[in-house]
Every structure is written in structure tokens, then in C-alpha cells.
Coordinates of N, CA and C in Angstrom, one line a residue:
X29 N 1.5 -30.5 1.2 CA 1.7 -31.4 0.0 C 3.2 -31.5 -0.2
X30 N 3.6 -32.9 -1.0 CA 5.2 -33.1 -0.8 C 5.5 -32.0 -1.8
X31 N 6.5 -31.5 -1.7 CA 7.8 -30.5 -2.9 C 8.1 -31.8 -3.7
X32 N 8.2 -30.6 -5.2 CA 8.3 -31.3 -6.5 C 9.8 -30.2 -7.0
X33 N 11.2 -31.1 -6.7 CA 12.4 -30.7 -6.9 C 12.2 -29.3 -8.5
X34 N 12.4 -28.4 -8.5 CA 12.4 -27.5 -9.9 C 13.6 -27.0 -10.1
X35 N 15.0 -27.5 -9.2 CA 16.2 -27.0 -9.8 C 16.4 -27.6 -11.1
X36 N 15.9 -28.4 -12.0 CA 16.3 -28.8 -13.4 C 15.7 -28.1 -14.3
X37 N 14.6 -27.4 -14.0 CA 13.9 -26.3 -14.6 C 14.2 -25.6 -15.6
X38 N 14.1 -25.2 -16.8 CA 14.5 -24.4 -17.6 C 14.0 -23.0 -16.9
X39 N 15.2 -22.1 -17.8 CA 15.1 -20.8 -17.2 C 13.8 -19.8 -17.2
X40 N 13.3 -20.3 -18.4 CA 12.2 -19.8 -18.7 C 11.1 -19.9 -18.3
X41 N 10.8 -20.9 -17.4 CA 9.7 -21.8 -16.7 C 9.6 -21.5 -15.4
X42 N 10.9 -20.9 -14.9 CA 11.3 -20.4 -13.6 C 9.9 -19.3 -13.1
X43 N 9.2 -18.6 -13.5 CA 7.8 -18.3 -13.1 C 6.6 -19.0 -12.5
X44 N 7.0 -20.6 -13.0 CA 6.3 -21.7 -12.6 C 6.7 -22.6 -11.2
X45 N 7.9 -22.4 -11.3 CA 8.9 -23.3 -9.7 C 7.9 -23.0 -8.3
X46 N 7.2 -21.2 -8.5 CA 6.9 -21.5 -7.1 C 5.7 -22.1 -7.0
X47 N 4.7 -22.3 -8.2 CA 3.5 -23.0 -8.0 C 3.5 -24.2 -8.1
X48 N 4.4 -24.8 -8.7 CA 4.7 -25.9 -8.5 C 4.9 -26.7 -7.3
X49 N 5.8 -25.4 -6.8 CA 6.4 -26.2 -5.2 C 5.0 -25.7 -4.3
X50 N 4.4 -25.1 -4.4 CA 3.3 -24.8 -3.5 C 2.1 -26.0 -3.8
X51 N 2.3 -26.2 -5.0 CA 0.9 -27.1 -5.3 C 1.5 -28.8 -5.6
X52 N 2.5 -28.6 -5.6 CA 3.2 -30.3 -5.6 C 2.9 -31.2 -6.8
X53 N 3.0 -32.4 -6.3 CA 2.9 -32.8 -8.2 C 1.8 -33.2 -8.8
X54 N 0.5 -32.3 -8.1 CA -0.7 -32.4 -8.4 C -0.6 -31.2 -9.8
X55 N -0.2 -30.1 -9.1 CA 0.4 -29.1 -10.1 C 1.0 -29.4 -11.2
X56 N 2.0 -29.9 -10.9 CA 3.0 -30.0 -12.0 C 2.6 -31.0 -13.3
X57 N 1.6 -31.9 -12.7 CA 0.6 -32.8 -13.7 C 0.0 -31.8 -14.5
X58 N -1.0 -31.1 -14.1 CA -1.8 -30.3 -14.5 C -1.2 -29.3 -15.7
X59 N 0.1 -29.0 -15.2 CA 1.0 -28.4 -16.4 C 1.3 -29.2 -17.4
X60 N 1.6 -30.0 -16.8 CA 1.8 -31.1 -18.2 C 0.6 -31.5 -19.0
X61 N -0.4 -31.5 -18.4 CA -1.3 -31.5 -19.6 C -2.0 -30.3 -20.3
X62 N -1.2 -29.0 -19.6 CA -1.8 -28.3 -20.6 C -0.4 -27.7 -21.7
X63 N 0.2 -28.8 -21.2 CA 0.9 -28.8 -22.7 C 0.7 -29.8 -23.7
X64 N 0.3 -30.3 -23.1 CA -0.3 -31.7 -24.4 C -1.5 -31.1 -25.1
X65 N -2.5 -29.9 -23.8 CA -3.6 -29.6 -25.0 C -3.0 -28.7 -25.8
X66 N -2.0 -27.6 -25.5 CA -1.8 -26.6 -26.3 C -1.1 -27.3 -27.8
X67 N -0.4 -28.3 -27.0 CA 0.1 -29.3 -28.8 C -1.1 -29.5 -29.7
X68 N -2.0 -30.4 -28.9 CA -3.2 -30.8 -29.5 C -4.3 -29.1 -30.5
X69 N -4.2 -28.4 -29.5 CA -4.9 -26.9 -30.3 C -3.9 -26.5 -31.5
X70 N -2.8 -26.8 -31.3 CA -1.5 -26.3 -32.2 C -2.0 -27.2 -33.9
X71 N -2.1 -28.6 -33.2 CA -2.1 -29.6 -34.2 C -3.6 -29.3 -35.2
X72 N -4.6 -29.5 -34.4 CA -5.8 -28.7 -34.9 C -5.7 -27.4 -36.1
X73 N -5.3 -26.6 -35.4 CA -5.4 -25.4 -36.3 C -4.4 -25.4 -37.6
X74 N -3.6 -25.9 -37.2 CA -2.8 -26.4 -38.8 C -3.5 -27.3 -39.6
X75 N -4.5 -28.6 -38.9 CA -5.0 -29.3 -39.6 C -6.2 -28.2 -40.6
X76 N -7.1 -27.7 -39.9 CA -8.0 -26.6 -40.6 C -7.4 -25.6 -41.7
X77 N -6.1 -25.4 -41.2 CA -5.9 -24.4 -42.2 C -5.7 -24.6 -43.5
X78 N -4.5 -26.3 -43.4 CA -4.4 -27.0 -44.4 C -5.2 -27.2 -45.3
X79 N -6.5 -28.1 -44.5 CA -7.8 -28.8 -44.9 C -8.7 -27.7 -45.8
X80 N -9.0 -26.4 -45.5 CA -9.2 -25.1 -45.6 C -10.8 -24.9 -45.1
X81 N -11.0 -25.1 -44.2 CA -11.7 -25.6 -42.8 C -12.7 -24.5 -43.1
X82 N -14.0 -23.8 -43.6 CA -14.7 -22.6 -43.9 C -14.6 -21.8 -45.0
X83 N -13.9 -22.5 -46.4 CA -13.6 -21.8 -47.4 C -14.6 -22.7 -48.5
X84 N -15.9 -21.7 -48.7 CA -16.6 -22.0 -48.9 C -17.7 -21.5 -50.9
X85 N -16.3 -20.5 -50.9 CA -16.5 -19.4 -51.9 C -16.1 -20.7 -53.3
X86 N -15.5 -21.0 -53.4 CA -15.1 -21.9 -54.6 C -16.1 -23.2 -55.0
X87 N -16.1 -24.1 -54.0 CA -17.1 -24.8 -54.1 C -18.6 -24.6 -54.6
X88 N -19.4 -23.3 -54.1 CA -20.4 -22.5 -54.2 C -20.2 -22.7 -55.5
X89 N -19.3 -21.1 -56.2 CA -19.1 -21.4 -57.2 C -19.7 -22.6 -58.8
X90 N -18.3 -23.5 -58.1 CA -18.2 -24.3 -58.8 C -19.8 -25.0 -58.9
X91 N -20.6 -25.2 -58.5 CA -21.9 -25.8 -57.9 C -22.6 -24.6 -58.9
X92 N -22.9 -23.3 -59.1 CA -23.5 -22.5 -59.8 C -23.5 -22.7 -61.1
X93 N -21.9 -22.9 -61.5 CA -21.9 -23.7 -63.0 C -22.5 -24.7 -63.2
X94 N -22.1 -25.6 -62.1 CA -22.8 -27.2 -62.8 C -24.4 -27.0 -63.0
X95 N -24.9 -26.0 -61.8 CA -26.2 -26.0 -62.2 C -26.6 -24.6 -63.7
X96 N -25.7 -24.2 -64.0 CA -26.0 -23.6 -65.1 C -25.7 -24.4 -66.6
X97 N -25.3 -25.5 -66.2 CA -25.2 -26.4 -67.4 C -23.4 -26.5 -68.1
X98 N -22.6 -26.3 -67.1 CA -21.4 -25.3 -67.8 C -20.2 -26.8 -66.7
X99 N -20.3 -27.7 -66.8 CA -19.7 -28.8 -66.6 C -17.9 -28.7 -66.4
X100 N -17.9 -28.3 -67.6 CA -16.0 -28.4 -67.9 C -15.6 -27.0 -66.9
X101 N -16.3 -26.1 -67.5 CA -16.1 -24.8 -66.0 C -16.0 -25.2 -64.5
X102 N -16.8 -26.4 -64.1 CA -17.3 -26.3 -62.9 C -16.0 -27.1 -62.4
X103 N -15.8 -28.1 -63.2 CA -14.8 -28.8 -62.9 C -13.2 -28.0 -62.3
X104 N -13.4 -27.4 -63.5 CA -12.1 -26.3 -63.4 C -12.3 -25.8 -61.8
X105 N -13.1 -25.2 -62.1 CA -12.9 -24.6 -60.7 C -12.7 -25.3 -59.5
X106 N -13.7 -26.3 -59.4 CA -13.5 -27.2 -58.3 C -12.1 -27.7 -58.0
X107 N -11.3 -28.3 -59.3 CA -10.2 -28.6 -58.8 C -9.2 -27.4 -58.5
X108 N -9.4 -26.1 -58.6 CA -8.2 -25.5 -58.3 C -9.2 -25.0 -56.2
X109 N -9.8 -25.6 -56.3 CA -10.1 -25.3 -54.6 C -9.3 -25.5 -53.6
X110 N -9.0 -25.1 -52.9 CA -7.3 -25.8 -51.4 C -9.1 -26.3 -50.6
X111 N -9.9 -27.0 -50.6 CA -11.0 -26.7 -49.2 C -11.7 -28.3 -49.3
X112 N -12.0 -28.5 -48.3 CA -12.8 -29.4 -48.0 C -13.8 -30.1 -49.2
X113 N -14.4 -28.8 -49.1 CA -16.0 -28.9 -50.0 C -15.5 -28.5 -51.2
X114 N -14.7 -28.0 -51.6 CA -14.1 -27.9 -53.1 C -13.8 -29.4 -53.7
X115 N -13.2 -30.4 -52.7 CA -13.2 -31.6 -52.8 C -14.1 -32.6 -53.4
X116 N -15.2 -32.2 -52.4 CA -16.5 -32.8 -52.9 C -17.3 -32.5 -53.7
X117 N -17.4 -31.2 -54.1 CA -17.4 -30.6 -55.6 C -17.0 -31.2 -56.5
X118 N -15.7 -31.5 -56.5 CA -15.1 -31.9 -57.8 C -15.3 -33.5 -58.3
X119 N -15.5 -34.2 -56.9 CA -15.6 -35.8 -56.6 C -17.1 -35.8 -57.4
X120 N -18.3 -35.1 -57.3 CA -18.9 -35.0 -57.7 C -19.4 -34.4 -59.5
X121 N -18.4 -33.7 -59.6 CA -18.3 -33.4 -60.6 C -18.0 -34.7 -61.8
X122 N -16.9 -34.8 -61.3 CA -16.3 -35.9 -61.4 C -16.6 -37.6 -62.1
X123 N -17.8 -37.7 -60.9 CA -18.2 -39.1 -61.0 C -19.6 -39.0 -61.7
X124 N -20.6 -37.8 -62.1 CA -21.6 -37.6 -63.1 C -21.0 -37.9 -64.6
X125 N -20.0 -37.5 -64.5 CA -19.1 -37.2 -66.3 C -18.8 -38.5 -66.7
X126 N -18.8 -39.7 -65.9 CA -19.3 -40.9 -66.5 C -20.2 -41.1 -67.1
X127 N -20.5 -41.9 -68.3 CA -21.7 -42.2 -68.8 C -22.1 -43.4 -68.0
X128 N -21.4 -44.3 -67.1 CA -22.1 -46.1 -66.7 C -22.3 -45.2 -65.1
X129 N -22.6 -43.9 -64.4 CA -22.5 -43.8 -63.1 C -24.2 -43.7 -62.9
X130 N -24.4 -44.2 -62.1 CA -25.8 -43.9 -61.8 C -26.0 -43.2 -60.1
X131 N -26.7 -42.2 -60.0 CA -26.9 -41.6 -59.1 C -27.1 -42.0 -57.9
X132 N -28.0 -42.4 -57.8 CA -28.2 -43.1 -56.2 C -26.4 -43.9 -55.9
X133 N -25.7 -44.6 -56.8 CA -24.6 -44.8 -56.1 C -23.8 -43.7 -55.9
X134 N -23.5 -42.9 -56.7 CA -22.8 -42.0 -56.8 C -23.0 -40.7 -55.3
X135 N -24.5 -40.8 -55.0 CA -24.7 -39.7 -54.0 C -23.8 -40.9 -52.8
X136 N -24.7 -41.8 -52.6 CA -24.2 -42.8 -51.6 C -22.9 -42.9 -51.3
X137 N -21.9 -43.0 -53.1 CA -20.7 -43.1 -52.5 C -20.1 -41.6 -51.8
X138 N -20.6 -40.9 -52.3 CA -19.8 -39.2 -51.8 C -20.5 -39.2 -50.3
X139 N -21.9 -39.1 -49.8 CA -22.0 -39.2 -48.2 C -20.8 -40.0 -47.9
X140 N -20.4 -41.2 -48.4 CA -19.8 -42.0 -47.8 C -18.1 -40.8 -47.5
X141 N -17.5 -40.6 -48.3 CA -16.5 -39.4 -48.3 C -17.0 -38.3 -47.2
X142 N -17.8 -37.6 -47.2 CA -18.3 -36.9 -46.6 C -18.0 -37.1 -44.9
X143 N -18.4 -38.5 -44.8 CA -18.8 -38.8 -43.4 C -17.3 -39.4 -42.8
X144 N -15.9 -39.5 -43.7 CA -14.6 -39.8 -43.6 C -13.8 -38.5 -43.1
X145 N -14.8 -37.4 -44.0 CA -14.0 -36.3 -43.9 C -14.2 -35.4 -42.5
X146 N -15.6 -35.8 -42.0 CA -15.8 -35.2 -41.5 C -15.0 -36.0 -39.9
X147 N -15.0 -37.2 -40.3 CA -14.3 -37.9 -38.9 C -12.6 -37.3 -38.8
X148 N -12.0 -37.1 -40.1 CA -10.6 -36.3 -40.3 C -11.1 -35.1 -39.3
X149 N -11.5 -34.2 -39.4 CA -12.0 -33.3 -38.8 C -11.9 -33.3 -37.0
X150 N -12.2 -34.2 -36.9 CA -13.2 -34.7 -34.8 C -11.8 -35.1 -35.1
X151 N -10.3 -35.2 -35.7 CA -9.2 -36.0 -35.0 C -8.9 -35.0 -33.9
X152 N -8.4 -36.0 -32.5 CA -7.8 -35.1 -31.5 C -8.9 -34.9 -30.9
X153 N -9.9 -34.4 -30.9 CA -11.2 -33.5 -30.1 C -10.9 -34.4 -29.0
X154 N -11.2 -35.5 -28.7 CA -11.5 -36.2 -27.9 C -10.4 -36.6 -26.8
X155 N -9.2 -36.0 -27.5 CA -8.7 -35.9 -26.0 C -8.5 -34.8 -25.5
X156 N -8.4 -34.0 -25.9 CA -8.9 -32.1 -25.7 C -9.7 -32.3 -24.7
X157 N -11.1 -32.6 -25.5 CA -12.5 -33.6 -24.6 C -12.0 -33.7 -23.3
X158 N -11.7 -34.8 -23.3 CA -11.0 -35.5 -21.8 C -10.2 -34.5 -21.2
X159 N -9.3 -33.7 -21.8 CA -8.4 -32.7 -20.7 C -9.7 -31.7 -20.0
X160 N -10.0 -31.4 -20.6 CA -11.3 -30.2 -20.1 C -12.5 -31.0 -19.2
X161 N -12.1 -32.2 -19.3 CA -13.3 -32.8 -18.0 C -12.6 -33.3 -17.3
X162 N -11.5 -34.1 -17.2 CA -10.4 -34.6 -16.0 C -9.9 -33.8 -15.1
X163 N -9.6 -32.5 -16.5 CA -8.5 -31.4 -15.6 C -9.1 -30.6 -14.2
X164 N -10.3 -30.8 -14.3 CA -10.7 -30.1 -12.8 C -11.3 -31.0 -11.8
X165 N -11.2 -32.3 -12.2 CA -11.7 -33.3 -11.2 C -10.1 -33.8 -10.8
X166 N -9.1 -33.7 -11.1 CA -7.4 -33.7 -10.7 C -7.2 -32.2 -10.1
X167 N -7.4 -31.3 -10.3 CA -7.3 -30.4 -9.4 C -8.2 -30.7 -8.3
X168 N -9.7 -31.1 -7.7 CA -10.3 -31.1 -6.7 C -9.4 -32.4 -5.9
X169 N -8.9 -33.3 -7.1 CA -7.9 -34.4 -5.9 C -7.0 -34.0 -5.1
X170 N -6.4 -33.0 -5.4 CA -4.9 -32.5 -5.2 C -6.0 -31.8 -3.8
X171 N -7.4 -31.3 -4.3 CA -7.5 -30.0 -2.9 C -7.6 -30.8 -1.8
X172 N -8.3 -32.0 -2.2 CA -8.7 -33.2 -1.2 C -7.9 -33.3 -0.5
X173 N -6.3 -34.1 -1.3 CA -5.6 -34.5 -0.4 C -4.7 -33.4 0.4
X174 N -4.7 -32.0 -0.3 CA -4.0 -31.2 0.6 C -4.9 -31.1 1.4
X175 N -6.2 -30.8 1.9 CA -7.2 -30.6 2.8 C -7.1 -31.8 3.8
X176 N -6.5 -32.9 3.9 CA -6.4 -33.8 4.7 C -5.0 -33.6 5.2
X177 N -4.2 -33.4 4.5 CA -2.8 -33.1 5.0 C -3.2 -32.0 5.9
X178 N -3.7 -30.9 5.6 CA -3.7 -29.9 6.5 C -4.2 -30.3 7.8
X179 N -5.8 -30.9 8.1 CA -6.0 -31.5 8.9 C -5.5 -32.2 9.9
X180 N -4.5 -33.0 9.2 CA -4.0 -34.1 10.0 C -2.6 -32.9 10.7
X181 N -2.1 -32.3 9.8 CA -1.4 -31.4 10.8 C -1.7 -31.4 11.8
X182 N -3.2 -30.1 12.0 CA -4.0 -29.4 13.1 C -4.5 -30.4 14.1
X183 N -4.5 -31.8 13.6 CA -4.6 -33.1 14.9 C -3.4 -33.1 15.9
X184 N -2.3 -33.5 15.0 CA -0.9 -33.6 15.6 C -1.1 -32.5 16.7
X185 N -1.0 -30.9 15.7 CA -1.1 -29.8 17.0 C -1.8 -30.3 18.2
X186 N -3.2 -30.9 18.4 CA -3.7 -30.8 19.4 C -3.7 -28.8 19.6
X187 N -4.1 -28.7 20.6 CA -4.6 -27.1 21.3 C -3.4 -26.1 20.6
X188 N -2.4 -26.5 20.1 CA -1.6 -25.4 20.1 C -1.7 -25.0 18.2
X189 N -2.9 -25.2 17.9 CA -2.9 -25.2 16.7 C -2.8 -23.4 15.8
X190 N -2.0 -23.3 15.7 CA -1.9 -21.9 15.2 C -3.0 -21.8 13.6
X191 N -3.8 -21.2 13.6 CA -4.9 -20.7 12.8 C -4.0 -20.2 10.9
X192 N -3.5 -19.8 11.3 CA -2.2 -18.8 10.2 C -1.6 -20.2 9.3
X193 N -1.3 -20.7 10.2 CA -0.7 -22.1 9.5 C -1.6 -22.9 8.5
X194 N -3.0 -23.0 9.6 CA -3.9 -24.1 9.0 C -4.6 -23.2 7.7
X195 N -4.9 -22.0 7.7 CA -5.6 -21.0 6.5 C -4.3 -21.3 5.6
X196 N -3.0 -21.2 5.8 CA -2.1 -21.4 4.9 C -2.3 -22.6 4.3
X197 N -2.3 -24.1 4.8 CA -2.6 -25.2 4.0 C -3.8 -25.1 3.5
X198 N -4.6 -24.1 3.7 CA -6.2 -24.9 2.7 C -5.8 -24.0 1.8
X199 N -5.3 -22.7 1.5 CA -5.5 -22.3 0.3 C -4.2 -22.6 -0.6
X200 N -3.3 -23.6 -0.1 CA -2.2 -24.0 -1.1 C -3.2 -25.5 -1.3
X201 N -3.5 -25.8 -0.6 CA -4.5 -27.3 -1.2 C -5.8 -26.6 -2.0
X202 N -6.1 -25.5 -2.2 CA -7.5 -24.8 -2.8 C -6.7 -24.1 -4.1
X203 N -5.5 -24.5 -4.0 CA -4.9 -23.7 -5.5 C -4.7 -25.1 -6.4
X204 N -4.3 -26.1 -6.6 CA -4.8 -27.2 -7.7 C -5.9 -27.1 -8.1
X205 N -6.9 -27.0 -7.3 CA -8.3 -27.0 -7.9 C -8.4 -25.3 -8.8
X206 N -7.8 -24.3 -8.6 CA -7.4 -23.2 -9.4 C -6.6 -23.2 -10.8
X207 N -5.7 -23.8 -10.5 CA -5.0 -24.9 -11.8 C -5.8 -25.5 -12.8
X208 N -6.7 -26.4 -12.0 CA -7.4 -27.6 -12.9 C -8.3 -26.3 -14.0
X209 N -8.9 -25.8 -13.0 CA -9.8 -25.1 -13.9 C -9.6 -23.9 -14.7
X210 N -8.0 -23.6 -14.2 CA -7.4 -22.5 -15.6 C -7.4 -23.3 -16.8
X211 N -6.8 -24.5 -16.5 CA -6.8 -25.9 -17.8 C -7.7 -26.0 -18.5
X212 N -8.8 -26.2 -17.4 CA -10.2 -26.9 -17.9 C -11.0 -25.9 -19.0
X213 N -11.2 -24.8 -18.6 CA -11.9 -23.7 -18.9 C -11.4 -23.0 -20.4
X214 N -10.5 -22.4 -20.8 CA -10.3 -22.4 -22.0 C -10.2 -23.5 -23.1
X215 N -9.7 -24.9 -22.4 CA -9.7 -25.8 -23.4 C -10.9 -26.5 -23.5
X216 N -12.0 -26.6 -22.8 CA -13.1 -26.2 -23.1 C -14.2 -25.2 -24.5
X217 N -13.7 -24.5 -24.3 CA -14.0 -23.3 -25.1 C -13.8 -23.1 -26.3
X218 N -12.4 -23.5 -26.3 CA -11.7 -24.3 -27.9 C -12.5 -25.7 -28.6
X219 N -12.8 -26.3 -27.7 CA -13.4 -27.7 -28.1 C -14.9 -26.9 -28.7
X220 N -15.1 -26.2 -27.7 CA -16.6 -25.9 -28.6 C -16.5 -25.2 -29.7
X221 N -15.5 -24.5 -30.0 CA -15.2 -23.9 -31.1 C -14.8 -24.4 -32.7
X222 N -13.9 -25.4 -32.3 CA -13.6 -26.6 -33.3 C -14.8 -27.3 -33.4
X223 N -16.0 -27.4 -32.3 CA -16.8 -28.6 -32.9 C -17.9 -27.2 -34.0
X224 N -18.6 -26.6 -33.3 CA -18.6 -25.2 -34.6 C -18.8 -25.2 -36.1
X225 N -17.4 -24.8 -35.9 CA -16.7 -25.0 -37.1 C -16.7 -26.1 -38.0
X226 N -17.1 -27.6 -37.3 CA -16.9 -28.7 -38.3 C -18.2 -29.0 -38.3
X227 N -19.2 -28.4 -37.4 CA -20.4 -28.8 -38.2 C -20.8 -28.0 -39.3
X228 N -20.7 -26.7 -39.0 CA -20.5 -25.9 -40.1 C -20.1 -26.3 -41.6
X229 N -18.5 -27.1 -41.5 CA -18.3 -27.6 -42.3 C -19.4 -28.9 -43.1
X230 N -20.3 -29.2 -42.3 CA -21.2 -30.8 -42.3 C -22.1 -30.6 -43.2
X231 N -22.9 -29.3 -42.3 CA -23.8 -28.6 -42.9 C -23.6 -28.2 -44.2
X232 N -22.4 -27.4 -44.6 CA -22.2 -27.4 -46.3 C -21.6 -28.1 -47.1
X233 N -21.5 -29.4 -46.5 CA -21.5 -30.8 -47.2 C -23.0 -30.9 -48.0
X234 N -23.5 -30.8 -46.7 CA -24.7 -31.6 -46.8 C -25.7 -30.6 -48.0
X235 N -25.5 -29.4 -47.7 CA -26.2 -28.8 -48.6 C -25.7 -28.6 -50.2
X236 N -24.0 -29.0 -50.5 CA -23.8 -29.0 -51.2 C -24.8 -30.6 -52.6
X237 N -24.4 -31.3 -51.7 CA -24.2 -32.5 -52.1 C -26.0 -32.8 -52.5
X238 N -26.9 -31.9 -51.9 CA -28.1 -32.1 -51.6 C -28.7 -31.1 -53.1
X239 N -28.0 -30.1 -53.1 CA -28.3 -29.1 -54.5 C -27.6 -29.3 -55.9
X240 N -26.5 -30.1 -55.5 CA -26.4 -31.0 -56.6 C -26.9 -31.4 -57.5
X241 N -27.5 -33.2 -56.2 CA -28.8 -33.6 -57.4 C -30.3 -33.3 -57.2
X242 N -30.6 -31.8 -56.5 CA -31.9 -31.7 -56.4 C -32.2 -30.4 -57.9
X243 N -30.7 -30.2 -58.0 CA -31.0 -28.6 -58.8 C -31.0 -27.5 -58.2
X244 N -31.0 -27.8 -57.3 CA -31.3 -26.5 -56.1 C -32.7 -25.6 -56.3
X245 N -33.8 -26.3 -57.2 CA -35.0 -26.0 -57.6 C -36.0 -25.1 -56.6
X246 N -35.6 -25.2 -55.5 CA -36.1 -24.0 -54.7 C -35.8 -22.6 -54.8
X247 N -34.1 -22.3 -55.0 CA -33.6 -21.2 -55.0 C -33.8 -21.2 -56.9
X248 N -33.6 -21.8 -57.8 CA -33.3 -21.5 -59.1 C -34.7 -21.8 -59.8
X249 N -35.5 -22.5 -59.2 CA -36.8 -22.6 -60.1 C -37.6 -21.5 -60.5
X250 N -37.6 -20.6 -59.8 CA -38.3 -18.9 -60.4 C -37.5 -18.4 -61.7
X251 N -36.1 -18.4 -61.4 CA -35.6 -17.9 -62.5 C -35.5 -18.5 -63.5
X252 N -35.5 -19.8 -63.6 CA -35.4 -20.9 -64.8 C -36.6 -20.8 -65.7
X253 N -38.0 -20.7 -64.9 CA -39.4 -20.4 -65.7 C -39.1 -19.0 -66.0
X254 N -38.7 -18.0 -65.8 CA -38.6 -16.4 -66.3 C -37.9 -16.7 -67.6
X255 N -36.7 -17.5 -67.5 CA -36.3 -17.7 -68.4 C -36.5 -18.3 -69.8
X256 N -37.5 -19.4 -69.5 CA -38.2 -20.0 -70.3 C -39.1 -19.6 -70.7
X257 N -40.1 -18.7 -70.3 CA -41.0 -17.5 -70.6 C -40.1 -17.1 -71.9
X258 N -39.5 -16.1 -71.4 CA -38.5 -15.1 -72.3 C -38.5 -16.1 -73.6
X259 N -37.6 -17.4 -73.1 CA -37.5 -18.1 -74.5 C -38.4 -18.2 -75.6
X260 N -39.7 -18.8 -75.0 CA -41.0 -19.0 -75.5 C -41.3 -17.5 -76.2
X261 N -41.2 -16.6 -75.9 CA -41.6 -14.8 -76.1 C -41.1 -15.2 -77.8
X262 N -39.5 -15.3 -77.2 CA -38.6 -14.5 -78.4 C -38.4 -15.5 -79.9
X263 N -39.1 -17.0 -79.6 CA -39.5 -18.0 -80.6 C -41.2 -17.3 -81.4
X264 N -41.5 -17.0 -80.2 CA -43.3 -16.6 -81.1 C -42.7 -15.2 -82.0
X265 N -42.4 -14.6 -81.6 CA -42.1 -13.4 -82.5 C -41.2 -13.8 -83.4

């Protein structure tokens, strides 16, 4: 495979000159994009941390008041949330405390938020995506064409083809395809990780926004009749 010049090289990268020059600019691609994913994972995890990507304690919260009847509290809290779903909390909170709001728009308009937020979320994935499925079909190109370069060597040779040589070009043409898939393979891994996490995040959209206006009557309806019992008790006496 042709040499890819690395005298311009920073000093620090000098670790990389010899696989570069062994794997040619099949290689040196491959490096380059796994610096665009490591940007792209960089940019991600700042986005989550900002967004507050799994911070799920406030919202809850805030959601326990509203269904205890405690409005101005719930509010409170919601807005001091840094999180996603603290967001929706409060948008929620928010848009009941009208008297002209009627529900069915009001749920309608927040899915609508929901499903913005959650696309904020998928930014970037998709070319992450793409590096982790390209990156090892660009390393099997590079094996290709070094695998034919080697060949066409061992023709040239005709009979005097020294064995040492030709094992030497298949496994520097069988190292891109080693490349691709150091690339491919953790950023892979990451992708499933981030996706995870934001359905996670979907999921306590969805259950937020759903306990809202249902009451959460499954989980609170036993205690609400105990309660009313008791009431009833302490009126008869």
C-alpha cells in the first residue's frame, strides 16, 4: 500500500507514524474519523450533562405534590430542576394554572415538547451511527486493496516468489481491517449506550406526563380511600 508522508506529524502522534505508514491512507482515514467520533462522544456527554440526562428525583417530586393537591409547591420545585423532566413538570404545571386551558390540548401540546426534546437528545447519534457501520466496511477496503497489491507483487515474482514477503503484505493489508474495527467497536457501544439512556429519558416522559392527568390512581388510589375512610370515621364521631 502507497506511504502516507508523517514527517508533519505532531510529536505526540508520533506512536501513530508507524501504522499509518504500514496501513497507508486507508489508516490514516480511519484515524480521522475516530476523531470526529471522539468530538461527537465529547459533544454528547456535555449535551446530557447540561440537559441533566437521568435526573429524575425533582420532577418525581414535584409530580407527588401536584398530586397531593399542593400546586404552588410543585411549581416551586419544578422550576428550580437543571433536568429534562423537571421541564416538563413545570410546563405542565404551568399550563393547568390557567383557568381557559383545557386538557386534551394541553396533554397534546406537552407530547408535542416531549417528542422535540427527545429529538434534542438523538442529535449527533446518527453519525456516530454511520462511523460504527462504515468504519469496518473502510477497513475491509483497504484489506482488499492491499490483498491485490500483494498478489500482483507474487505475479510479477513469477517462481521466485519469496513466501516472507507475501505473509508480510497480507498482514499489513489485514491491519486496516484491525483499525476499522478498533473504530467500529467501541463507538458502537457508546451509541447503544446513549440510545439507553434517552429512552429511559422517554419512558419518564411518558410516565410523567401520563400520572399527571390520570392521578396516578393505580399507585395512590388505596391510600386515598384509607384516607377517606379515616375522614368519614372522625366526622361520625
Amino acid at each position: 500500500m502507497p506511504d502516507v508522508p508523517t514527517a508533519a506529524l505532531p510529536h505526540f502522534l508520533s506512536p501513530l507514524t508507524g501504522l499509518v505508514d504500514q496501513g497507508g491512507p486507508v489508516v490514516l482515514f480511519l484515524l480521522a474519523l475516530s476523531l470526529v467520533a471522539a468530538a461527537l462522544i465529547a459533544a454528547k456527554l456535555l449535551q446530557f450533562l447540561y440537559l441533566g440526562v437521568g435526573r429524575f428525583g425533582t420532577a418525581r417530586k414535584a409530580l407527588d405534590l401536584w398530586l397531593d393537591g399542593r400546586p404552588q409547591e410543585a411549581k416551586t420545585i419544578a422550576s428550580g430542576g437543571k433536568s429534562v423532566v423537571a421541564d416538563i413538570m413545570l410546563k405542565l404545571v404551568q399550563g393547568s394554572a390557567r383557568s381557559d386551558t383545557r386538557t386534551e390540548l394541553l396533554k397534546e401540546d406537552v407530547e408535542r415538547i416531549c417528542i422535540q426534546r427527545i429529538n434534542t437528545l438523538r442529535a449527533y447519534l446518527r453519525p456516530l451511527d454511520m462511523i460504527a457501520q462504515t468504519a469496518p466496511l473502510i477497513g475491509l477496503l483497504g484489506t482488499v486493496l492491499g490483498m491485490i497489491e500483494a498478489f500482483q507483487a507474487m505475479q510479477g515474482a513469477g517462481a521466485a516468489v519469496d513466501p516472507s514477503v507475501l505473509a508480510g503484505g497480507i498482514w499489513v493489508a489485514l491491519l486496516t481491517t484491525a483499525v476499522g474495527l478498533s473504530v467500529a467497536i467501541p463507538v458502537s457501544a457508546i451509541v447503544g449506550w446513549f440510545d439507553s439512556r434517552i429512552e429511559a429519558e422517554q419512558s419518564e416522559m411518558e410516565a410523567l406526563v401520563t400520572a399527571f392527568f390520570t392521578g396516578a390512581i393505580a399507585e395512590r388510589g388505596a391510600a386515598r380511600i384509607v384516607a377517606l375512610e379515616a375522614s368519614e370515621t372522625r366526622h361520625a364521631v
